[in-house]
Coordinates of C-alpha atoms in Angstrom, one line a residue:
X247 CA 28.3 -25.9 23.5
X248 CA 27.5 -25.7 19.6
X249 CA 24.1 -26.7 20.2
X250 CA 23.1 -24.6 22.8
X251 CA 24.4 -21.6 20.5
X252 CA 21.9 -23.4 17.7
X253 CA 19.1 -22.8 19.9
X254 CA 19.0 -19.0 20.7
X255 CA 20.2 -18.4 16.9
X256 CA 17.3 -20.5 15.2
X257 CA 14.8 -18.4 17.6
X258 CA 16.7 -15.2 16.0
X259 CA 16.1 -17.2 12.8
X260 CA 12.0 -17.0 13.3
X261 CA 11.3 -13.8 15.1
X262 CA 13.3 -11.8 12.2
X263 CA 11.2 -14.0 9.5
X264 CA 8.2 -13.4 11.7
X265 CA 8.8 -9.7 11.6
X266 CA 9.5 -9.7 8.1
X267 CA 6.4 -11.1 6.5
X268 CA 4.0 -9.6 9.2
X269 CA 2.2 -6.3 9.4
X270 CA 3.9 -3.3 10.2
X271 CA 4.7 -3.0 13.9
X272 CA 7.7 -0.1 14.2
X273 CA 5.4 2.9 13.1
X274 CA 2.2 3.6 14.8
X275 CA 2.2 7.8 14.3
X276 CA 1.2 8.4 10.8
X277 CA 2.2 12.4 10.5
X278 CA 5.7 11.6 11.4
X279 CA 5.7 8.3 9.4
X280 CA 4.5 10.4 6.1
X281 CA 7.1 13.8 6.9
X282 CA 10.3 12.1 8.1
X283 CA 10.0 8.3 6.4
X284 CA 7.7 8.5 3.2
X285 CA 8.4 12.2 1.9
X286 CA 12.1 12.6 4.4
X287 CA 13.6 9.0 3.3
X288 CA 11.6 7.0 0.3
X289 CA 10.8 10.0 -1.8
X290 CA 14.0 12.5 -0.8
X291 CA 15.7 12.5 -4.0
X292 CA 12.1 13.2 -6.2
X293 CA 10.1 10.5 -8.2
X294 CA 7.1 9.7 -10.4
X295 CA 3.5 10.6 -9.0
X296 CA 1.8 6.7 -8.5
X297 CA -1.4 6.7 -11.4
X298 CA -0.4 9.4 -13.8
X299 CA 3.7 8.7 -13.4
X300 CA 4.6 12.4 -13.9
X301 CA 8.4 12.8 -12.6
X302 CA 9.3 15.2 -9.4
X303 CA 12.1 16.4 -7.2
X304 CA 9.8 17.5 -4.4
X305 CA 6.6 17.4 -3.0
X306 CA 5.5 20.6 -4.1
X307 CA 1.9 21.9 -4.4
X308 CA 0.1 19.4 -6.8
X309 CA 1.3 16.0 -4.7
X310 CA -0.4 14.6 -1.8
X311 CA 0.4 11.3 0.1
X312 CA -2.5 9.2 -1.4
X313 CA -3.3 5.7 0.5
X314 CA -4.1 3.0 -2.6
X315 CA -6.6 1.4 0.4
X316 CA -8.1 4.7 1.3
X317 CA -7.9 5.4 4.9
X318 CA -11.5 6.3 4.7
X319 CA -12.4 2.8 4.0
X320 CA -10.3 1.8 6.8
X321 CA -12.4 3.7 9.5
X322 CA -15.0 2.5 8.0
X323 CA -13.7 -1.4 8.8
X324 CA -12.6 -0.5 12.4
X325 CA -16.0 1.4 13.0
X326 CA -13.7 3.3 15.3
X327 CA -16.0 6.6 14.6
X328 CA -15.2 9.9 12.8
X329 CA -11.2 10.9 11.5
X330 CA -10.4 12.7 14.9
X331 CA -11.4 9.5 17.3
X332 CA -10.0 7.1 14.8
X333 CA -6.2 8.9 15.2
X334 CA -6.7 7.4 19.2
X335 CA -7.3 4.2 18.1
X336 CA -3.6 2.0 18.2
X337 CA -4.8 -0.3 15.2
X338 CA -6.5 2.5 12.7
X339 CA -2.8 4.6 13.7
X340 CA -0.8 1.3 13.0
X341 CA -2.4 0.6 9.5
X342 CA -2.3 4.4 8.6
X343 CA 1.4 4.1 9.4
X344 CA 2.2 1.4 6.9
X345 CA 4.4 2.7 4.2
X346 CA 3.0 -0.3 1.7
X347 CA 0.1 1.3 1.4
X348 CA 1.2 5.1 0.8
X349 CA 1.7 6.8 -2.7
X350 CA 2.8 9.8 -4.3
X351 CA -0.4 10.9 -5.8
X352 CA -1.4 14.0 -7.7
X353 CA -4.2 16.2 -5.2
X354 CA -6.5 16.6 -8.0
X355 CA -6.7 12.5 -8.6
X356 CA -6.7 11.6 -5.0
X357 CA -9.7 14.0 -4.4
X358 CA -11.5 12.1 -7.2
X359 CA -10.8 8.7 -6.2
X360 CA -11.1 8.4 -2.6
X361 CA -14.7 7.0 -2.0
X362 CA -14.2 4.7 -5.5
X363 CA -14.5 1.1 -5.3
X364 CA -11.7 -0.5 -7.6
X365 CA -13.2 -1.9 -11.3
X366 CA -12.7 -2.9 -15.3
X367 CA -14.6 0.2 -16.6
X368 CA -13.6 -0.9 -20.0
X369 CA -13.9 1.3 -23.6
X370 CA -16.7 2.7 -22.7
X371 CA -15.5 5.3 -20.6
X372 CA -13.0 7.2 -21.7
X373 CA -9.7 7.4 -19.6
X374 CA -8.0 10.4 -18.9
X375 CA -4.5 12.1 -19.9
X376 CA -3.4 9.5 -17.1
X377 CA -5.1 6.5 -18.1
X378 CA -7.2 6.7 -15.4
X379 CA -10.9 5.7 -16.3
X380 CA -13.9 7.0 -13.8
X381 CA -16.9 6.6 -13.4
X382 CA -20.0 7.3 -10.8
X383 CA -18.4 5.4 -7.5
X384 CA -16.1 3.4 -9.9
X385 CA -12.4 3.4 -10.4
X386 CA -10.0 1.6 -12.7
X387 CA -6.4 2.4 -12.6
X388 CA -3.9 2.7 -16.1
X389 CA -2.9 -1.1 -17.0
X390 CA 0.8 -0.2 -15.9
X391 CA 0.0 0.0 -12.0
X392 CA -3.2 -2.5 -12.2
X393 CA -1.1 -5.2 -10.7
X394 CA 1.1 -2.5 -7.7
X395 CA -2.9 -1.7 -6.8
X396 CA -3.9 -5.4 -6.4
X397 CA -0.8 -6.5 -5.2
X398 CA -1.4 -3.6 -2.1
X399 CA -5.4 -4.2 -1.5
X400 CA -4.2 -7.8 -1.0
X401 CA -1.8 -6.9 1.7
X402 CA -4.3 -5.1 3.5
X403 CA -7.2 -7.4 3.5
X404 CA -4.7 -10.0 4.7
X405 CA -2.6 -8.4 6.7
X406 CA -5.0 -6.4 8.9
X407 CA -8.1 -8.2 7.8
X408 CA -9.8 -5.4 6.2
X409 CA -12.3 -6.0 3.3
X410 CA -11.8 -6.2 -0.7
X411 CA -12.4 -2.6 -2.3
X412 CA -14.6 -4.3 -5.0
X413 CA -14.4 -7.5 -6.7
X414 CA -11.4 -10.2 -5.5
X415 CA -11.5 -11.9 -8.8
X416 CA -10.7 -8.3 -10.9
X417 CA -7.5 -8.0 -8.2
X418 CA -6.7 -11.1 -9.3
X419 CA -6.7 -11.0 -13.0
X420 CA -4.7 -7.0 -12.3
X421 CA -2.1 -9.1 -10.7
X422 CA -1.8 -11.5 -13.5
X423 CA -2.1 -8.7 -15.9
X424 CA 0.8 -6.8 -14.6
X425 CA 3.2 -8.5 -12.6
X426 CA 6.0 -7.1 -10.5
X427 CA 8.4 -5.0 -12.5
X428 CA 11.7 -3.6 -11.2
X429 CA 10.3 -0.2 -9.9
X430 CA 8.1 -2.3 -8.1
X431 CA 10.4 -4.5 -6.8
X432 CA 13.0 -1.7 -5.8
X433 CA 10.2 0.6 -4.1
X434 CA 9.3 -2.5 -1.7
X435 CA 12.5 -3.3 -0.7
X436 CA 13.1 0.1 0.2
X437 CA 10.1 0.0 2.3
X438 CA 10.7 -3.1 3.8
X439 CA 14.4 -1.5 5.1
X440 CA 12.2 1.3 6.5
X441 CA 9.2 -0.2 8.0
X442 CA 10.6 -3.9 8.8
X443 CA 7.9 -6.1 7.1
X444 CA 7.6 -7.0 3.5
X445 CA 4.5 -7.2 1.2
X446 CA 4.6 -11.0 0.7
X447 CA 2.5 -10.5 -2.5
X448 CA 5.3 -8.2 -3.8
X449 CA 7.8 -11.1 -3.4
X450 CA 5.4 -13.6 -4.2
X451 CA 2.5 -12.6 -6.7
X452 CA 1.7 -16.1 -7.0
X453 CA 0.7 -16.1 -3.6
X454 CA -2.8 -13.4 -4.7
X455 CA -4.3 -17.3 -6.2
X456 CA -4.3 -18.7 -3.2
X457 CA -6.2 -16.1 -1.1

């Protein structure tokens, strides 16, 4: 009797591990996913806008839900045609739905940033109040969410098989550069309650090498 009761609990065993380190598979309606789950559940009690880290209680005026894989980039991907015939396609609705990939961003940055390719700018352009440097089609990030930016591209290339936004080997050296910390840490797991699948390069950053 014991192991026949081993059996249906070790296939329990893999689907919930299965489910855990795949893609996301509960949300596939991105308006709802981004009113009731990223702004209703994660962000409820206020936070810190994702590049410049300014603090707020609530959305407000000068916040947007900012994508750190754009979702422009994404149709382009899926060639599944323009924003309206992309929201009927199931996989462009699945991958907008993932909560990994969502940030509180500040409008002005996200309007700036959204056809950028990632990129070490370097000195020579000066960076912003927000440590944000830009320039032409180029963007680089401040040094304390370098590695949270890598960490999500990753996830998205290899979870829905979507292409690097610029260079694999500067994701790489983001990651190194700034590994998980804490906020991180808690932000994912919090997700991960929500959505049902981790970010394995969250729990693993390690794991960026071997891509």
């Amino acid at each position: 009797m014991k192991q026949l009761l081993l059996i249906p609990t070790a296939l329990i065993l893999l689907l919930t591990t299965t489910l855990v380190i795949g893609q996301n598979i509960r949300f596939s309606d991105p308006e709802t996913v981004i009113s009731e789950h990223f702004w209703g559940d994660l962000y409820a009690n206020g936070g810190n806008s994702f590049f410049c880290d300014t603090p707020f209680t609530s959305k407000g005026f000068v916040l947007t839900d900012g994508y750190v894989y754009p979702l422009a980039d994404v149709r382009s991907a899926l060639d599944c045609g323009t924003s309206r015939q992309c929201e009927q396609d199931n996989r462009y609705r699945q991958i907008a739905s993932d909560m990994h990939n969502m940030v509180p961003v500040r409008s002005r940055t996200e309007m700036g940033r959204r056809n950028a390719r990632y990129e070490n700018l370097g000195s020579a352009v000066n960076a912003d109040e927000c440590g944000i440097r830009q320039s032409a089609q180029f963007f680089e990030p401040p040094v304390r969410v370098k590695g949270d930016v890598a960490r999500t591209v990753a996830y998205m290339v290899d979870t829905y098989q979507l292409p690097w936004l610029g260079s694999a080997s500067v994701f790489k050296g983001w990651n190194r550069l700034d590994p998980p910390d804490d906020g991180e840490r808690t932000r994912h797991r919090r997700i991960a309650e929500i959505q049902g699948n981790e970010n394995p390069f969250v729990t693993d950053s390690e794991r960026m090498e071997r891509l």
